[in-house]
Coordinates of C-alpha atoms in Angstrom, one line a residue:
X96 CA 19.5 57.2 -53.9
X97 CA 22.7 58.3 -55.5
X98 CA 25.9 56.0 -54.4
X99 CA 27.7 57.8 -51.1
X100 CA 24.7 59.7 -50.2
X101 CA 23.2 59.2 -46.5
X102 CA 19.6 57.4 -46.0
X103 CA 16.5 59.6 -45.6
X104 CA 15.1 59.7 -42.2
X105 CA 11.9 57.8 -43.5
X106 CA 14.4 54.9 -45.0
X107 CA 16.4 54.9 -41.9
X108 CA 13.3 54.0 -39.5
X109 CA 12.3 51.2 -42.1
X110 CA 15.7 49.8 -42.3
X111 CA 16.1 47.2 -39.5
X112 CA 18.6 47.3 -36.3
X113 CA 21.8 45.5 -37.5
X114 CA 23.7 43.1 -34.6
X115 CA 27.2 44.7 -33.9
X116 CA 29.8 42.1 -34.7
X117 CA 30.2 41.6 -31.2
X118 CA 26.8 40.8 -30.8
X119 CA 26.7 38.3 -33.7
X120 CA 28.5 35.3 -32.4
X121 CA 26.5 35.5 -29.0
X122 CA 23.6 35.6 -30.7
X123 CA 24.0 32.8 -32.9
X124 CA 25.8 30.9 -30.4
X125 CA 22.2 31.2 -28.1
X126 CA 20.4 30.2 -31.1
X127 CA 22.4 26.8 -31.5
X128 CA 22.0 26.3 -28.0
X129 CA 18.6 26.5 -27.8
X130 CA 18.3 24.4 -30.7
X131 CA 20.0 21.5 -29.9
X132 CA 18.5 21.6 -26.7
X133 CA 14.8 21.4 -28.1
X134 CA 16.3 18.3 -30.4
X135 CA 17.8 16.9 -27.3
X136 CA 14.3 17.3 -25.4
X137 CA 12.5 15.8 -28.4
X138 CA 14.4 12.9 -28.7
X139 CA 14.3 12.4 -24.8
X140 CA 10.6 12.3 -25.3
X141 CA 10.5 9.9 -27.9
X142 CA 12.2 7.6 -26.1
X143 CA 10.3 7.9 -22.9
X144 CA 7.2 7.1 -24.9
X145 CA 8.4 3.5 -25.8
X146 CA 9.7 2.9 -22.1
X147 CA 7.9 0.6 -19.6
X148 CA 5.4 1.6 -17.0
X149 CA 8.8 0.7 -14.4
X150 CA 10.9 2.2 -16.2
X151 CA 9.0 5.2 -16.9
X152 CA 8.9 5.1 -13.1
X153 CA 12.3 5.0 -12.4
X154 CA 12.9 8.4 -14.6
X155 CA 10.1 9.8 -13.1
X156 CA 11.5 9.0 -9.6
X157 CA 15.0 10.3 -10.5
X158 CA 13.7 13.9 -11.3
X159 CA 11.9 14.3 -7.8
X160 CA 14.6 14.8 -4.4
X161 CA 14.2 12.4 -1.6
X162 CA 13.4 14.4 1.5
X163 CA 14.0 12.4 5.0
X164 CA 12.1 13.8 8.6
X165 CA 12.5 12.4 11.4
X166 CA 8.5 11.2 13.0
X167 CA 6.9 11.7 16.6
X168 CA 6.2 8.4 17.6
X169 CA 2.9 6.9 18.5
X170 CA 4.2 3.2 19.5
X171 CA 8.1 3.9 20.6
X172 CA 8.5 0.8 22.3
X173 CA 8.3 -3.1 20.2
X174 CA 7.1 -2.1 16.8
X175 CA 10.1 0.3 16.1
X176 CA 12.8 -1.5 17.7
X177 CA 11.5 -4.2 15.4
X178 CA 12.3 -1.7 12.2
X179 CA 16.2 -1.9 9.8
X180 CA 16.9 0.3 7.8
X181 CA 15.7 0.3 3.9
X182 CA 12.8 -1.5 5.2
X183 CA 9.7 -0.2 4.2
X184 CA 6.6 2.1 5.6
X185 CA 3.8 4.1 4.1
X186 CA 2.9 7.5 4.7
X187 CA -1.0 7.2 5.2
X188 CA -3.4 10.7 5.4
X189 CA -5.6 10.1 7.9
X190 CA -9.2 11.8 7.2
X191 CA -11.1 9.6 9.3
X192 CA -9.1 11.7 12.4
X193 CA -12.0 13.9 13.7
X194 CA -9.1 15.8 15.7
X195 CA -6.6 16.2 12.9
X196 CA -8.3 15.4 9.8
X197 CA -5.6 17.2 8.0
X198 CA -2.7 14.6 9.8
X199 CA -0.5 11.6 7.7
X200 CA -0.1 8.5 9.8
X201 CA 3.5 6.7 9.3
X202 CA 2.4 3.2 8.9
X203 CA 5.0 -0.3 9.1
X204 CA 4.2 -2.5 5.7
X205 CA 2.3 -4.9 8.7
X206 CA -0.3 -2.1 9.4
X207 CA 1.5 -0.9 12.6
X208 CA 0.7 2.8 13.2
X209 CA 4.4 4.2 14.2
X210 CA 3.7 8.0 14.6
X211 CA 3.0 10.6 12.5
X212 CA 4.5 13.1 10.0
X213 CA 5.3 16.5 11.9
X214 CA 3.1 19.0 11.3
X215 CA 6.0 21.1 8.9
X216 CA 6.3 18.9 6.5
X217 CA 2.2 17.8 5.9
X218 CA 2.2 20.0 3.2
X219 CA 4.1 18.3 1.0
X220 CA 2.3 15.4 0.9
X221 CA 0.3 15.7 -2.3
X222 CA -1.0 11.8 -2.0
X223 CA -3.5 10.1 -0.1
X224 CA -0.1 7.6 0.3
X225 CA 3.5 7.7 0.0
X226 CA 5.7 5.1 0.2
X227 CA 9.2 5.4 1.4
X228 CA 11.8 3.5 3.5
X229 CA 13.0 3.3 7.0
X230 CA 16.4 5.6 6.9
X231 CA 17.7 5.1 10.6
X232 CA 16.3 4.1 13.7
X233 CA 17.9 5.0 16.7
X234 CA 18.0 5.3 21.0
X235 CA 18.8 8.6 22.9
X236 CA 20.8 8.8 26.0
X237 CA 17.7 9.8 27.9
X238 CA 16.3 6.2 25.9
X239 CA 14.0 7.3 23.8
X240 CA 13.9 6.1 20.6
X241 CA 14.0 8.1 17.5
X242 CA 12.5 7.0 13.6
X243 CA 14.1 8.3 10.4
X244 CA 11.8 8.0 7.3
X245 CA 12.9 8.9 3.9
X246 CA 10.6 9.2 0.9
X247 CA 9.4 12.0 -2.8
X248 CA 6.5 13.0 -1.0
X249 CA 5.6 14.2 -4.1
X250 CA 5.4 10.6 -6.0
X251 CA 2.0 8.9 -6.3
X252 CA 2.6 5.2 -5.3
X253 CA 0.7 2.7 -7.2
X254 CA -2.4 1.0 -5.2
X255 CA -5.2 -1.5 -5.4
X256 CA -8.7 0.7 -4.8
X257 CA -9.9 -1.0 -2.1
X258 CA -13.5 -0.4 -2.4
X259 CA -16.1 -2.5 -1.0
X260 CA -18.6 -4.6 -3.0
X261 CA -21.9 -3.0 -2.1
X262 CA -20.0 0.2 -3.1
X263 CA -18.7 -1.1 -6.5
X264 CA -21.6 -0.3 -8.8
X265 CA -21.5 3.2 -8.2
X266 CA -18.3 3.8 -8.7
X267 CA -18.2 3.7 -12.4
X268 CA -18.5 7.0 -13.8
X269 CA -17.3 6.1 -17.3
X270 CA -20.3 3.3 -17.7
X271 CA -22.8 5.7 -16.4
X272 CA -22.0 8.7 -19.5
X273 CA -23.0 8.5 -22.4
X274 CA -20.2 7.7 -25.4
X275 CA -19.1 11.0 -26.3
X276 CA -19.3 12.8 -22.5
X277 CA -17.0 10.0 -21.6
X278 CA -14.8 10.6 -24.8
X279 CA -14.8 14.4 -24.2
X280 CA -13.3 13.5 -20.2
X281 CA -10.6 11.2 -21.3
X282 CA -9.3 13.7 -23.8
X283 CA -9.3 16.8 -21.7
X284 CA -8.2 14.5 -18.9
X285 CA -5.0 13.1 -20.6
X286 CA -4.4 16.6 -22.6
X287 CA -4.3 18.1 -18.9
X288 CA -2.4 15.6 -17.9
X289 CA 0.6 16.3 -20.2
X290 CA 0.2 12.4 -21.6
X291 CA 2.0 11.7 -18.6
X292 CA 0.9 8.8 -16.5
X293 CA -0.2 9.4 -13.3
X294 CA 2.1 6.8 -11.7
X295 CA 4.5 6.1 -14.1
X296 CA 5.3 9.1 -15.6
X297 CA 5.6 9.2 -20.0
X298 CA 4.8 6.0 -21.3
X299 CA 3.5 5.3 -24.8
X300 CA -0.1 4.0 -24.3
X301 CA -2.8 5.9 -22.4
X302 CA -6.2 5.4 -20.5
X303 CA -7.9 7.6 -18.6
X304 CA -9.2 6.1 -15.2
X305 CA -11.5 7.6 -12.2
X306 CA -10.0 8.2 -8.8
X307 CA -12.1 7.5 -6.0
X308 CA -11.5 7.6 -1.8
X309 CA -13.5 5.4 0.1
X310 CA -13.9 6.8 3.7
X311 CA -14.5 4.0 5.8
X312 CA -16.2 5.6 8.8
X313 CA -19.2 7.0 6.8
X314 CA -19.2 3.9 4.1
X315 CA -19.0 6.5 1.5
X316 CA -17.2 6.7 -2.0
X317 CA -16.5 10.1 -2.9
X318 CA -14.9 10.9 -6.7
X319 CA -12.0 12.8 -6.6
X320 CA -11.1 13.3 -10.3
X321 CA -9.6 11.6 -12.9
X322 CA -6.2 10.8 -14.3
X323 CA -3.9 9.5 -17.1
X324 CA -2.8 6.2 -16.6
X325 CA -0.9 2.8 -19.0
X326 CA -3.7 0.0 -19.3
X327 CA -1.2 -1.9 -16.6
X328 CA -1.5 0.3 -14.2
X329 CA -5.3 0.7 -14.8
X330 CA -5.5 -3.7 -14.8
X331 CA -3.8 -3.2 -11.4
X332 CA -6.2 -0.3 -9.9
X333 CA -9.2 -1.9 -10.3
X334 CA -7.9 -5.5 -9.7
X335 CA -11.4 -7.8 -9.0
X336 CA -10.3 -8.4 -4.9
X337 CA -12.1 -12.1 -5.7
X338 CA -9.4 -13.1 -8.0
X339 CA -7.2 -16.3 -6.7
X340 CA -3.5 -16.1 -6.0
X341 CA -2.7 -18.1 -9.0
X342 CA -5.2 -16.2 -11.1
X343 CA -2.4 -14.6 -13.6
X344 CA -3.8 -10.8 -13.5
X345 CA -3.3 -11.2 -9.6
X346 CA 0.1 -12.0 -10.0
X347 CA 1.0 -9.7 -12.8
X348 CA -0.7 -7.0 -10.6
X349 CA 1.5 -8.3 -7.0
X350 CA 4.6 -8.0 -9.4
X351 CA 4.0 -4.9 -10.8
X352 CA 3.2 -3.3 -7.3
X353 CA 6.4 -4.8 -6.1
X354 CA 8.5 -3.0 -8.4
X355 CA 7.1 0.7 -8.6
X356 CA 6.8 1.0 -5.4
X357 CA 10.2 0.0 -4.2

């Protein structure tokens, strides 16, 4: 095409759309941005995957709000009077209730059934437990008492399954597959699982463990799933109920309870 002379409309289609100059800094100032935020978000995550299972924890905990409600009281009188603040309870789902299977028990670290979680907020409860704290407890003019509880509903806590002995043996799904049917679980397990431990959150090493519910009333085991989880947590999970106080996996698993779930 001689020098001067305008495109053809066939080379004008093919040539492509050219960013004002007004457009050009914006544009590149996005693509920067976007950049160093996928560096920043890369380097985040290879951090997290050296951090400990508490630690881990802790920058789980930190993305997820602390909600607070305030719960109708079953036992008004002696157990919360008893109650500080910061001390803690346990949100407990309650499917052994034949007249509110769907309810979530508020629970004092003794046992003590307190009251229950209004009805409002049972949906976001996403555990068969939560832990959380004691946020104010207080006494009405008319002299009724009133319980604060805050807690991430949406946290897992870390607990012992408690299930009993006679129950045991058939609660071993991974022993009962074959090699490569249990190999095939843990990887589609952990892969859904965003290699995120269950309880901790990203941590380096994985294993994939079975999550069970024991419903006392019928004496049944039921599976619920499975999930990504570190080898601690796992050690802890299915801690042997028979070991002795000064058996060292009993007191590594006491200590790590302690500090994920405070």
């Amino acid at each position: 095409m001689p020098h001067g002379s305008a495109a053809s409309e066939h080379e004008q289609q093919q040539m492509p759309a050219r960013a004002s100059a007004s457009e050009q800094p914006e544009a590149l100032a996005q693509s920067r941005g976007k950049a160093k935020q996928l560096m920043i978000d890369s380097l985040k995550s290879i951090q997290l995957q050296g951090l400990s299972p508490v630690d881990a924890r802790l920058t789980a905990a930190g993305d997820l709000p602390v909600e607070s409600f305030q719960c109708q009281l079953w036992e008004p009188a002696r157990a919360v009077q008893e109650l500080q603040p910061d001390d803690g309870v346990m949100m407990v789902k309650r499917f052994d209730n034949t007249s509110a299977p769907d309810s979530v028990a508020v629970m004092s670290l003794k046992g003590q059934l307190l009251g229950y979680v209004p009805r409002r907020h049972i949906a976001r409860f996403l555990n068969d437990t939560t832990c959380g704290h004691v946020y104010a407890v207080s006494q009405d003019a008319a002299g009724l008492w009133r319980l604060t509880v805050a807690c991430r509903p949406e946290l897992p806590p870390l607990t012992v399954d408690t299930i009993p002995a006679n129950l045991a043996s058939y609660a071993r799904i991974g022993k009962a597959l074959n090699p490569d049917d249990w190999k095939a679980v843990q990887a589609v397990t952990l892969q859904q699982a965003g290699y995120r431990c269950r309880e901790c959150g990203p941590v380096g090493q994985l294993q994939c463990r079975e999550r069970w519910r024991f419903y006392e009333g019928y004496q049944v085991v039921k599976l619920m799933g499975f999930a990504a989880a570190h080898p601690q947590v796992c050690a802890v999970k299915h801690l042997d109920p028979c070991c002795l106080p000064s058996d060292p996996r009993r007191q590594h698993a006491v200590s790590l309870l302690q500090h994920i779930n405070e």
